[in-house]
Amino acid sequence: MHPTQGQHHFSRQDALIWGRPAAEVVALHMQTKGLRRALIVTNRSLTDSQLLSGVKEALGAACAGVFSECTAHSPRADVLAGASQARQAGADVIVAVGGGSVIDSAKLMLACLWLNLHDDEGIDRLQAGDFADTLRGEHAVRMIAVPTTLSAAEFTHLAGVTDTRTGSKQLFEHPLYVPSLVVLDPGATRDTPDWLLASTGIRSIDHCVETLCSSRPSPYADAMALHGLKLLSQGLRSFIAEPDKPAHRLDCQLGTWLAVSGPVAGVPIGASHVIGRVLGGAFGVPHGHTSCVLLPGVLAWNASADNGRQAQIAHAMGAETNESAAAAVATLVRHLGQPGSLRDLGIQREHFSLIAEKSLTMLAHPGCDGNPRPIHSASQIFEILDLVY
């Protein structure tokens, strides 16, 4: 059953191209759109990769430089440094090559370029909403994204950036943060470690699950999430068995696209995402690993509020008869060789109070109130954490 009222938000993304070499697509897009100076934003692990070399070669003189200092969880310092290099280079487009942290950093770099922000004070003002009337971006520098993981940051208009002064992940939102073009090239994942591709695949399964279980679902998002769940569940198993086959990687990429359609359209997320953001910002846990650990426990905790959605999830994942959704996710996590407990992540019980405090704050943010079983207290967060400890 769906709510008798609702709303759906369409993304400002212009195009998605899949199955073609990223270098070829990026260069053609630059030429077609009359773009002349591209700053490539990436991380050090990709600096000497064939992927990055191919993009630089294809761009030729249109490559205005490479910023390769992006690090995990998108700290503000990376954003400010990248924006400064883009400004000095006179870039008219940013080409983000990497995973979620690279792409989220690039999103906020755009805002720094639009508003001429140079320091933490400027980002503080942006976080406070001081630029609400001026941050329109009609003629703004935009982004092309070449994702190398399955995190799906390339499809959202949200940027998660860490304020290292407080150890908190902050969310920034603007419709033009979403890349104007996304290129899904299976070859772009070749240099990504298998553990990272597999764990971010579970992150995208988390998108599917929390879309389907959301307190405010929608028919469009349900359809996307169910098919995305099938593609990801099958694609991840096939990828582990035959990692050299591009078709398996592409199935996972396409599943990732479908998986995030719900959150992009305004379906609110649940406790797995919310607590996961806290583990990322405060403890540096990779987002893929937060989903590997938290999602089975959140599903189990939410079972008392389930209206039949969890059975659909288990079926879409190809679960054994009578296997619960929580068990189906946990089984896949083990099959992929990913961590399955907070202890595996180095999180101890003495950390629970801090996690609960920050999670309750995050739950109050727009779009974070989709858990089907309402959470009102720290003790409820403790219950979830105990299930996955």
mmCIF file of C-alpha atoms in Angstrom:
data_model
loop_
_atom_site.group_PDB
_atom_site.id
_atom_site.type_symbol
_atom_site.label_atom_id
_atom_site.label_comp_id
_atom_site.label_asym_id
_atom_site.label_seq_id
_atom_site.Cartn_x
_atom_site.Cartn_y
_atom_site.Cartn_z
ATOM 1 C CA MET A 1 0.000 0.000 0.000
ATOM 2 C CA HIS A 2 1.132 3.534 -0.750
ATOM 3 C CA PRO A 3 0.214 6.811 0.933
ATOM 4 C CA THR A 4 -2.816 8.475 -0.636
ATOM 5 C CA GLN A 5 -0.749 11.661 -0.904
ATOM 6 C CA GLY A 6 2.888 12.275 -1.693
ATOM 7 C CA GLN A 7 5.389 14.062 -3.885
ATOM 8 C CA HIS A 8 8.236 13.163 -6.211
ATOM 9 C CA HIS A 9 11.258 15.355 -6.961
ATOM 10 C CA PHE A 10 13.034 15.056 -10.299
ATOM 11 C CA SER A 11 16.800 15.459 -10.455
ATOM 12 C CA ARG A 12 18.555 18.209 -12.433
ATOM 13 C CA GLN A 13 20.860 15.619 -13.988
ATOM 14 C CA ASP A 14 21.075 16.061 -17.755
ATOM 15 C CA ALA A 15 22.347 12.681 -18.902
ATOM 16 C CA LEU A 16 23.594 9.244 -17.937
ATOM 17 C CA ILE A 17 25.740 7.250 -20.343
ATOM 18 C CA TRP A 18 26.644 3.636 -19.626
ATOM 19 C CA GLY A 19 28.770 0.937 -21.188
ATOM 20 C CA ARG A 20 31.184 3.234 -23.074
ATOM 21 C CA PRO A 21 34.777 4.186 -22.179
ATOM 22 C CA ALA A 22 34.784 7.131 -19.778
ATOM 23 C CA ALA A 23 37.615 9.010 -21.503
ATOM 24 C CA GLU A 24 35.798 9.005 -24.833
ATOM 25 C CA VAL A 25 32.502 10.174 -23.305
ATOM 26 C CA VAL A 26 34.014 12.958 -21.184
ATOM 27 C CA ALA A 27 35.996 14.402 -24.097
ATOM 28 C CA LEU A 28 32.968 14.315 -26.419
ATOM 29 C CA HIS A 29 30.756 15.974 -23.796
ATOM 30 C CA MET A 30 33.301 18.769 -23.308
ATOM 31 C CA GLN A 31 33.398 19.352 -27.039
ATOM 32 C CA THR A 32 29.624 19.224 -27.497
ATOM 33 C CA LYS A 33 28.940 21.641 -24.632
ATOM 34 C CA GLY A 34 31.706 24.081 -25.591
ATOM 35 C CA LEU A 35 33.598 23.527 -22.327
ATOM 36 C CA ARG A 36 37.273 24.483 -22.493
ATOM 37 C CA ARG A 37 38.974 23.991 -19.127
ATOM 38 C CA ALA A 38 38.395 20.929 -16.933
ATOM 39 C CA LEU A 39 39.858 20.377 -13.489
ATOM 40 C CA ILE A 40 39.997 16.656 -12.741
ATOM 41 C CA VAL A 41 39.251 15.923 -9.081
ATOM 42 C CA THR A 42 40.345 12.526 -7.755
ATOM 43 C CA ASN A 43 42.373 10.824 -5.021
ATOM 44 C CA ARG A 44 45.957 9.640 -4.777
ATOM 45 C CA SER A 45 45.142 5.981 -5.359
ATOM 46 C CA LEU A 46 43.985 6.814 -8.887
ATOM 47 C CA THR A 47 46.776 9.253 -9.777
ATOM 48 C CA ASP A 48 48.770 6.721 -11.800
ATOM 49 C CA SER A 49 45.812 4.660 -12.996
ATOM 50 C CA GLN A 50 45.059 3.833 -16.601
ATOM 51 C CA LEU A 51 41.622 5.390 -16.096
ATOM 52 C CA LEU A 52 42.975 8.792 -15.116
ATOM 53 C CA SER A 53 45.673 8.721 -17.781
ATOM 54 C CA GLY A 54 43.027 7.966 -20.395
ATOM 55 C CA VAL A 55 40.802 10.863 -19.315
ATOM 56 C CA LYS A 56 43.743 13.299 -19.283
ATOM 57 C CA GLU A 57 44.905 12.144 -22.707
ATOM 58 C CA ALA A 58 41.415 12.409 -24.188
ATOM 59 C CA LEU A 59 40.982 15.939 -22.820
ATOM 60 C CA GLY A 60 44.363 17.077 -24.084
ATOM 61 C CA ALA A 61 44.757 20.848 -23.804
ATOM 62 C CA ALA A 62 41.304 21.074 -22.181
ATOM 63 C CA CYS A 63 42.723 19.496 -19.019
ATOM 64 C CA ALA A 64 43.429 22.468 -16.746
ATOM 65 C CA GLY A 65 44.986 20.345 -14.016
ATOM 66 C CA VAL A 66 44.446 17.498 -11.575
ATOM 67 C CA PHE A 67 43.543 17.845 -7.902
ATOM 68 C CA SER A 68 44.343 14.461 -6.356
ATOM 69 C CA GLU A 69 44.180 15.220 -2.626
ATOM 70 C CA CYS A 70 40.619 14.041 -1.887
ATOM 71 C CA THR A 71 40.467 11.798 1.172
ATOM 72 C CA ALA A 72 37.822 9.681 2.896
ATOM 73 C CA HIS A 73 34.644 11.342 4.186
ATOM 74 C CA SER A 74 35.283 14.602 2.296
ATOM 75 C CA PRO A 75 36.893 16.831 4.951
ATOM 76 C CA ARG A 76 36.349 20.555 4.451
ATOM 77 C CA ALA A 77 40.074 21.146 3.926
ATOM 78 C CA ASP A 78 39.982 19.031 0.759
ATOM 79 C CA VAL A 79 36.987 20.979 -0.535
ATOM 80 C CA LEU A 80 38.634 24.348 0.024
ATOM 81 C CA ALA A 81 41.958 23.251 -1.514
ATOM 82 C CA GLY A 82 40.263 21.789 -4.589
ATOM 83 C CA ALA A 83 38.100 24.871 -5.090
ATOM 84 C CA SER A 84 41.171 27.082 -4.848
ATOM 85 C CA GLN A 85 42.948 25.095 -7.566
ATOM 86 C CA ALA A 86 39.850 25.167 -9.787
ATOM 87 C CA ARG A 87 39.562 28.936 -9.321
ATOM 88 C CA GLN A 88 43.223 29.514 -10.173
ATOM 89 C CA ALA A 89 42.960 27.256 -13.226
ATOM 90 C CA GLY A 90 39.890 29.064 -14.547
ATOM 91 C CA ALA A 91 38.022 25.770 -14.745
ATOM 92 C CA ASP A 92 34.601 25.854 -16.403
ATOM 93 C CA VAL A 93 33.808 22.249 -15.431
ATOM 94 C CA ILE A 94 34.929 19.785 -12.767
ATOM 95 C CA VAL A 95 35.472 16.159 -13.752
ATOM 96 C CA ALA A 96 35.209 13.981 -10.639
ATOM 97 C CA VAL A 97 36.884 10.595 -11.040
ATOM 98 C CA GLY A 98 36.508 8.416 -7.968
ATOM 99 C CA GLY A 99 34.146 7.202 -5.297
ATOM 100 C CA GLY A 100 31.676 8.908 -2.997
ATOM 101 C CA SER A 101 34.191 11.003 -1.073
ATOM 102 C CA VAL A 102 35.687 12.415 -4.279
ATOM 103 C CA ILE A 103 32.269 13.203 -5.744
ATOM 104 C CA ASP A 104 30.900 14.734 -2.535
ATOM 105 C CA SER A 105 34.011 16.899 -2.205
ATOM 106 C CA ALA A 106 33.552 18.071 -5.788
ATOM 107 C CA LYS A 107 29.916 19.014 -5.090
ATOM 108 C CA LEU A 108 30.875 21.453 -2.369
ATOM 109 C CA MET A 109 33.769 22.728 -4.460
ATOM 110 C CA LEU A 110 31.067 23.896 -6.885
ATOM 111 C CA ALA A 111 29.418 25.960 -4.151
ATOM 112 C CA CYS A 112 32.783 27.456 -3.210
ATOM 113 C CA LEU A 113 33.261 28.525 -6.834
ATOM 114 C CA TRP A 114 29.730 29.896 -7.204
ATOM 115 C CA LEU A 115 29.904 31.919 -3.995
ATOM 116 C CA ASN A 116 33.649 32.633 -3.838
ATOM 117 C CA LEU A 117 34.075 30.837 -0.500
ATOM 118 C CA HIS A 118 37.667 30.534 0.692
ATOM 119 C CA ASP A 119 37.599 29.285 4.279
ATOM 120 C CA ASP A 120 35.717 27.502 7.068
ATOM 121 C CA GLU A 121 33.852 30.678 7.887
ATOM 122 C CA GLY A 122 32.386 30.721 4.404
ATOM 123 C CA ILE A 123 31.325 27.072 4.658
ATOM 124 C CA ASP A 124 29.836 27.791 8.095
ATOM 125 C CA ARG A 125 27.722 30.511 6.514
ATOM 126 C CA LEU A 126 26.665 28.132 3.742
ATOM 127 C CA GLN A 127 25.691 25.510 6.340
ATOM 128 C CA ALA A 128 23.670 28.149 8.203
ATOM 129 C CA GLY A 129 21.722 28.990 5.037
ATOM 130 C CA ASP A 130 23.071 32.533 4.614
ATOM 131 C CA PHE A 131 23.181 32.152 0.825
ATOM 132 C CA ALA A 132 19.689 30.762 0.330
ATOM 133 C CA ASP A 133 18.634 33.639 -1.925
ATOM 134 C CA THR A 134 21.797 33.814 -4.005
ATOM 135 C CA LEU A 135 22.830 30.178 -4.488
ATOM 136 C CA ARG A 136 20.956 29.644 -7.731
ATOM 137 C CA GLY A 137 23.706 28.625 -10.120
ATOM 138 C CA GLU A 138 21.923 29.365 -13.414
ATOM 139 C CA HIS A 139 25.265 29.861 -15.158
ATOM 140 C CA ALA A 140 27.256 27.819 -12.708
ATOM 141 C CA VAL A 141 30.256 25.577 -13.144
ATOM 142 C CA ARG A 142 28.908 22.009 -13.142
ATOM 143 C CA MET A 143 30.361 18.548 -12.694
ATOM 144 C CA ILE A 144 30.915 15.444 -14.811
ATOM 145 C CA ALA A 145 31.204 12.303 -12.674
ATOM 146 C CA VAL A 146 33.035 9.079 -13.486
ATOM 147 C CA PRO A 147 32.304 6.860 -10.464
ATOM 148 C CA THR A 148 34.730 4.112 -9.516
ATOM 149 C CA THR A 149 32.643 2.584 -6.691
ATOM 150 C CA LEU A 150 28.981 1.713 -6.121
ATOM 151 C CA SER A 151 28.239 4.412 -3.509
ATOM 152 C CA ALA A 152 25.810 6.329 -5.818
ATOM 153 C CA ALA A 153 26.962 9.797 -4.725
ATOM 154 C CA GLU A 154 26.957 10.726 -8.422
ATOM 155 C CA PHE A 155 23.155 10.601 -8.534
ATOM 156 C CA THR A 156 22.311 12.822 -5.580
ATOM 157 C CA HIS A 157 22.061 16.557 -4.966
ATOM 158 C CA LEU A 158 23.408 16.093 -1.419
ATOM 159 C CA ALA A 159 27.018 16.486 -0.332
ATOM 160 C CA GLY A 160 28.191 14.868 2.890
ATOM 161 C CA VAL A 161 31.246 16.777 4.113
ATOM 162 C CA THR A 162 33.105 16.301 7.403
ATOM 163 C CA ASP A 163 33.821 19.183 9.764
ATOM 164 C CA THR A 164 36.976 17.854 11.397
ATOM 165 C CA ARG A 165 36.673 20.443 14.183
ATOM 166 C CA THR A 166 33.678 18.530 15.552
ATOM 167 C CA GLY A 167 34.059 15.123 13.886
ATOM 168 C CA SER A 168 30.587 15.537 12.405
ATOM 169 C CA LYS A 169 29.330 14.789 8.906
ATOM 170 C CA GLN A 170 27.388 17.775 7.590
ATOM 171 C CA LEU A 171 24.880 17.638 4.746
ATOM 172 C CA PHE A 172 24.726 20.319 2.077
ATOM 173 C CA GLU A 173 21.966 20.397 -0.486
ATOM 174 C CA HIS A 174 21.438 22.118 -3.824
ATOM 175 C CA PRO A 175 19.770 20.836 -7.016
ATOM 176 C CA LEU A 176 22.839 21.646 -9.119
ATOM 177 C CA TYR A 177 25.266 19.722 -6.915
ATOM 178 C CA VAL A 178 24.137 16.655 -8.848
ATOM 179 C CA PRO A 179 26.541 16.046 -11.765
ATOM 180 C CA SER A 180 25.213 17.202 -15.115
ATOM 181 C CA LEU A 181 26.605 14.011 -16.681
ATOM 182 C CA VAL A 182 27.333 10.603 -15.154
ATOM 183 C CA VAL A 183 29.412 8.043 -17.029
ATOM 184 C CA LEU A 184 28.998 4.430 -15.931
ATOM 185 C CA ASP A 185 32.005 2.671 -17.420
ATOM 186 C CA PRO A 186 32.659 -0.848 -16.036
ATOM 187 C CA GLY A 187 36.327 -0.291 -16.831
ATOM 188 C CA ALA A 188 36.392 2.636 -14.400
ATOM 189 C CA THR A 189 36.046 0.139 -11.543
ATOM 190 C CA ARG A 190 39.100 -1.919 -12.546
ATOM 191 C CA ASP A 191 41.462 -0.149 -10.137
ATOM 192 C CA THR A 192 38.967 -0.252 -7.277
ATOM 193 C CA PRO A 193 39.853 -2.876 -4.649
ATOM 194 C CA ASP A 194 37.372 -5.756 -4.625
ATOM 195 C CA TRP A 195 36.511 -5.132 -0.957
ATOM 196 C CA LEU A 196 35.610 -1.517 -1.717
ATOM 197 C CA LEU A 197 33.443 -2.378 -4.717
ATOM 198 C CA ALA A 198 31.677 -5.121 -2.757
ATOM 199 C CA SER A 199 31.080 -3.003 0.360
ATOM 200 C CA THR A 200 29.776 -0.004 -1.589
ATOM 201 C CA GLY A 201 27.516 -2.481 -3.387
ATOM 202 C CA ILE A 202 26.003 -3.291 0.017
ATOM 203 C CA ARG A 203 25.657 0.465 0.534
ATOM 204 C CA SER A 204 23.486 0.573 -2.575
ATOM 205 C CA ILE A 205 21.499 -2.420 -1.344
ATOM 206 C CA ASP A 206 20.954 -0.285 1.774
ATOM 207 C CA HIS A 207 19.484 2.420 -0.507
ATOM 208 C CA CYS A 208 17.057 -0.152 -1.936
ATOM 209 C CA VAL A 209 16.063 -1.555 1.436
ATOM 210 C CA GLU A 210 15.519 1.755 3.193
ATOM 211 C CA THR A 211 13.545 3.015 0.201
ATOM 212 C CA LEU A 212 11.238 0.009 0.283
ATOM 213 C CA CYS A 213 10.844 0.131 4.077
ATOM 214 C CA SER A 214 10.522 3.910 4.332
ATOM 215 C CA SER A 215 7.688 5.404 6.324
ATOM 216 C CA ARG A 216 6.883 7.470 3.217
ATOM 217 C CA PRO A 217 7.298 5.196 0.193
ATOM 218 C CA SER A 218 6.321 5.945 -3.399
ATOM 219 C CA PRO A 219 5.327 3.665 -6.296
ATOM 220 C CA TYR A 220 8.093 4.983 -8.575
ATOM 221 C CA ALA A 221 10.793 4.482 -5.974
ATOM 222 C CA ASP A 222 9.501 1.027 -5.035
ATOM 223 C CA ALA A 223 9.741 -0.145 -8.640
ATOM 224 C CA MET A 224 13.285 1.178 -9.032
ATOM 225 C CA ALA A 225 14.421 -0.245 -5.697
ATOM 226 C CA LEU A 226 13.055 -3.735 -6.309
ATOM 227 C CA HIS A 227 14.739 -4.091 -9.692
ATOM 228 C CA GLY A 228 17.912 -2.468 -8.366
ATOM 229 C CA LEU A 229 17.949 -4.963 -5.510
ATOM 230 C CA LYS A 230 17.785 -7.875 -7.955
ATOM 231 C CA LEU A 231 20.558 -6.469 -10.161
ATOM 232 C CA LEU A 232 22.817 -5.754 -7.197
ATOM 233 C CA SER A 233 22.247 -9.052 -5.377
ATOM 234 C CA GLN A 234 22.906 -11.099 -8.513
ATOM 235 C CA GLY A 235 25.612 -8.795 -9.839
ATOM 236 C CA LEU A 236 27.651 -8.789 -6.615
ATOM 237 C CA ARG A 237 27.606 -12.575 -6.377
ATOM 238 C CA SER A 238 28.621 -12.877 -10.036
ATOM 239 C CA PHE A 239 31.328 -10.234 -9.621
ATOM 240 C CA ILE A 240 32.913 -12.151 -6.745
ATOM 241 C CA ALA A 241 32.838 -15.354 -8.802
ATOM 242 C CA GLU A 242 34.073 -13.767 -12.059
ATOM 243 C CA PRO A 243 35.655 -10.374 -11.291
ATOM 244 C CA ASP A 244 37.119 -10.011 -14.789
ATOM 245 C CA LYS A 245 33.750 -9.920 -16.570
ATOM 246 C CA PRO A 246 32.666 -6.322 -17.317
ATOM 247 C CA ALA A 247 28.991 -7.394 -17.578
ATOM 248 C CA HIS A 248 28.846 -8.182 -13.860
ATOM 249 C CA ARG A 249 30.332 -4.812 -12.953
ATOM 250 C CA LEU A 250 27.880 -3.033 -15.246
ATOM 251 C CA ASP A 251 24.934 -4.871 -13.650
ATOM 252 C CA CYS A 252 26.096 -3.554 -10.293
ATOM 253 C CA GLN A 253 26.492 -0.021 -11.662
ATOM 254 C CA LEU A 254 23.008 -0.048 -13.171
ATOM 255 C CA GLY A 255 21.601 -1.477 -9.953
ATOM 256 C CA THR A 256 23.258 1.354 -8.051
ATOM 257 C CA TRP A 257 21.549 3.912 -10.298
ATOM 258 C CA LEU A 258 18.130 2.365 -9.683
ATOM 259 C CA ALA A 259 18.811 1.887 -5.972
ATOM 260 C CA VAL A 260 19.292 5.552 -5.199
ATOM 261 C CA SER A 261 16.275 6.737 -7.193
ATOM 262 C CA GLY A 262 14.131 6.783 -4.051
ATOM 263 C CA PRO A 263 16.331 8.994 -1.849
ATOM 264 C CA VAL A 264 16.989 11.289 -4.827
ATOM 265 C CA ALA A 265 13.235 11.675 -5.376
ATOM 266 C CA GLY A 266 12.603 12.544 -1.729
ATOM 267 C CA VAL A 267 11.901 9.200 -0.051
ATOM 268 C CA PRO A 268 13.339 9.640 3.470
ATOM 269 C CA ILE A 269 16.056 7.282 4.706
ATOM 270 C CA GLY A 270 16.091 5.162 7.859
ATOM 271 C CA ALA A 271 18.318 4.255 10.778
ATOM 272 C CA SER A 272 20.994 2.347 8.857
ATOM 273 C CA HIS A 273 21.922 5.419 6.835
ATOM 274 C CA VAL A 274 21.592 7.794 9.770
ATOM 275 C CA ILE A 275 23.753 5.826 12.204
ATOM 276 C CA GLY A 276 26.132 5.019 9.347
ATOM 277 C CA ARG A 277 26.765 8.708 8.724
ATOM 278 C CA VAL A 278 27.710 9.074 12.375
ATOM 279 C CA LEU A 279 30.138 6.144 12.203
ATOM 280 C CA GLY A 280 31.684 7.691 9.108
ATOM 281 C CA GLY A 281 32.034 11.243 10.407
ATOM 282 C CA ALA A 282 33.055 10.454 13.984
ATOM 283 C CA PHE A 283 35.053 7.231 13.539
ATOM 284 C CA GLY A 284 36.164 7.251 9.895
ATOM 285 C CA VAL A 285 34.366 4.003 9.027
ATOM 286 C CA PRO A 286 33.873 3.609 5.248
ATOM 287 C CA HIS A 287 30.221 4.026 4.279
ATOM 288 C CA GLY A 288 30.099 0.626 2.630
ATOM 289 C CA HIS A 289 31.191 -1.028 5.866
ATOM 290 C CA THR A 290 28.631 0.886 7.912
ATOM 291 C CA SER A 291 25.869 -0.604 5.758
ATOM 292 C CA CYS A 292 27.384 -4.106 5.919
ATOM 293 C CA VAL A 293 27.219 -3.983 9.709
ATOM 294 C CA LEU A 294 24.131 -1.893 10.425
ATOM 295 C CA LEU A 295 21.580 -2.922 7.801
ATOM 296 C CA PRO A 296 20.906 -6.475 9.091
ATOM 297 C CA GLY A 297 20.473 -5.160 12.637
ATOM 298 C CA VAL A 298 18.214 -2.302 11.584
ATOM 299 C CA LEU A 299 16.044 -4.715 9.600
ATOM 300 C CA ALA A 300 15.771 -7.002 12.626
ATOM 301 C CA TRP A 301 14.936 -4.077 14.935
ATOM 302 C CA ASN A 302 12.298 -2.806 12.491
ATOM 303 C CA ALA A 303 10.667 -6.223 12.046
ATOM 304 C CA SER A 304 7.921 -5.432 14.556
ATOM 305 C CA ALA A 305 6.810 -2.515 12.345
ATOM 306 C CA ASP A 306 7.061 -4.397 9.048
ATOM 307 C CA ASN A 307 4.033 -4.346 6.736
ATOM 308 C CA GLY A 308 5.193 -7.068 4.372
ATOM 309 C CA ARG A 309 8.001 -5.122 2.728
ATOM 310 C CA GLN A 310 10.752 -7.220 4.294
ATOM 311 C CA ALA A 311 9.425 -10.366 2.611
ATOM 312 C CA GLN A 312 9.612 -8.575 -0.753
ATOM 313 C CA ILE A 313 13.217 -7.662 0.001
ATOM 314 C CA ALA A 314 14.183 -11.235 0.875
ATOM 315 C CA HIS A 315 12.486 -12.528 -2.299
ATOM 316 C CA ALA A 316 14.197 -9.941 -4.526
ATOM 317 C CA MET A 317 17.562 -10.934 -3.050
ATOM 318 C CA GLY A 318 16.942 -14.583 -3.914
ATOM 319 C CA ALA A 319 16.737 -15.647 -0.274
ATOM 320 C CA GLU A 320 16.032 -19.199 0.809
ATOM 321 C CA THR A 321 12.423 -20.018 1.750
ATOM 322 C CA ASN A 322 11.477 -18.428 5.079
ATOM 323 C CA GLU A 323 14.826 -16.592 5.317
ATOM 324 C CA SER A 324 14.282 -13.120 6.746
ATOM 325 C CA ALA A 325 15.432 -9.939 5.031
ATOM 326 C CA ALA A 326 17.942 -9.364 7.834
ATOM 327 C CA ALA A 327 19.371 -12.854 7.339
ATOM 328 C CA ALA A 328 19.468 -12.433 3.545
ATOM 329 C CA VAL A 329 21.538 -9.262 3.835
ATOM 330 C CA ALA A 330 23.832 -10.791 6.465
ATOM 331 C CA THR A 331 24.342 -13.867 4.267
ATOM 332 C CA LEU A 332 25.354 -11.716 1.297
ATOM 333 C CA VAL A 333 27.706 -9.653 3.462
ATOM 334 C CA ARG A 334 29.453 -12.845 4.624
ATOM 335 C CA HIS A 335 29.589 -14.189 1.050
ATOM 336 C CA LEU A 336 31.340 -10.996 -0.022
ATOM 337 C CA GLY A 337 33.827 -11.281 2.864
ATOM 338 C CA GLN A 338 32.803 -8.000 4.467
ATOM 339 C CA PRO A 339 32.708 -7.060 8.189
ATOM 340 C CA GLY A 340 29.576 -8.082 10.040
ATOM 341 C CA SER A 341 29.851 -6.460 13.472
ATOM 342 C CA LEU A 342 30.768 -3.206 15.176
ATOM 343 C CA ARG A 343 33.705 -4.992 16.787
ATOM 344 C CA ASP A 344 35.006 -5.775 13.296
ATOM 345 C CA LEU A 345 35.025 -2.012 12.722
ATOM 346 C CA GLY A 346 36.848 -1.227 15.983
ATOM 347 C CA ILE A 347 33.756 0.250 17.631
ATOM 348 C CA GLN A 348 33.427 -0.512 21.366
ATOM 349 C CA ARG A 349 30.516 -0.243 23.795
ATOM 350 C CA GLU A 350 31.998 2.865 25.368
ATOM 351 C CA HIS A 351 31.368 4.599 22.042
ATOM 352 C CA PHE A 352 27.618 3.899 22.092
ATOM 353 C CA SER A 353 26.642 7.065 23.996
ATOM 354 C CA LEU A 354 28.418 9.328 21.500
ATOM 355 C CA ILE A 355 26.943 7.408 18.547
ATOM 356 C CA ALA A 356 23.443 7.644 20.018
ATOM 357 C CA GLU A 357 23.758 11.360 20.728
ATOM 358 C CA LYS A 358 24.950 12.198 17.224
ATOM 359 C CA SER A 359 22.403 9.846 15.620
ATOM 360 C CA LEU A 360 19.497 11.528 17.386
ATOM 361 C CA THR A 361 20.749 14.881 16.093
ATOM 362 C CA MET A 362 21.019 13.474 12.564
ATOM 363 C CA LEU A 363 17.498 12.019 12.751
ATOM 364 C CA ALA A 364 16.163 15.544 13.102
ATOM 365 C CA HIS A 365 17.600 16.537 9.712
ATOM 366 C CA PRO A 366 15.235 16.725 6.700
ATOM 367 C CA GLY A 367 14.958 13.425 4.861
ATOM 368 C CA CYS A 368 16.348 11.382 7.762
ATOM 369 C CA ASP A 369 13.001 10.479 9.348
ATOM 370 C CA GLY A 370 12.010 7.506 7.194
ATOM 371 C CA ASN A 371 12.597 4.672 9.647
ATOM 372 C CA PRO A 372 9.408 2.573 9.735
ATOM 373 C CA ARG A 373 9.717 2.132 13.505
ATOM 374 C CA PRO A 374 10.059 5.629 14.992
ATOM 375 C CA ILE A 375 13.178 6.369 17.031
ATOM 376 C CA HIS A 376 12.776 8.814 19.892
ATOM 377 C CA SER A 377 15.474 7.959 22.416
ATOM 378 C CA ALA A 378 19.111 7.025 22.894
ATOM 379 C CA SER A 379 18.032 3.712 24.414
ATOM 380 C CA GLN A 380 16.508 2.696 21.066
ATOM 381 C CA ILE A 381 19.782 3.476 19.285
ATOM 382 C CA PHE A 382 21.523 1.349 21.929
ATOM 383 C CA GLU A 383 19.175 -1.542 21.097
ATOM 384 C CA ILE A 384 20.190 -1.390 17.420
ATOM 385 C CA LEU A 385 23.877 -1.142 18.267
ATOM 386 C CA ASP A 386 23.595 -4.130 20.629
ATOM 387 C CA LEU A 387 22.133 -6.216 17.781
ATOM 388 C CA VAL A 388 25.196 -5.627 15.595
ATOM 389 C CA TYR A 389 27.907 -5.507 18.258
#
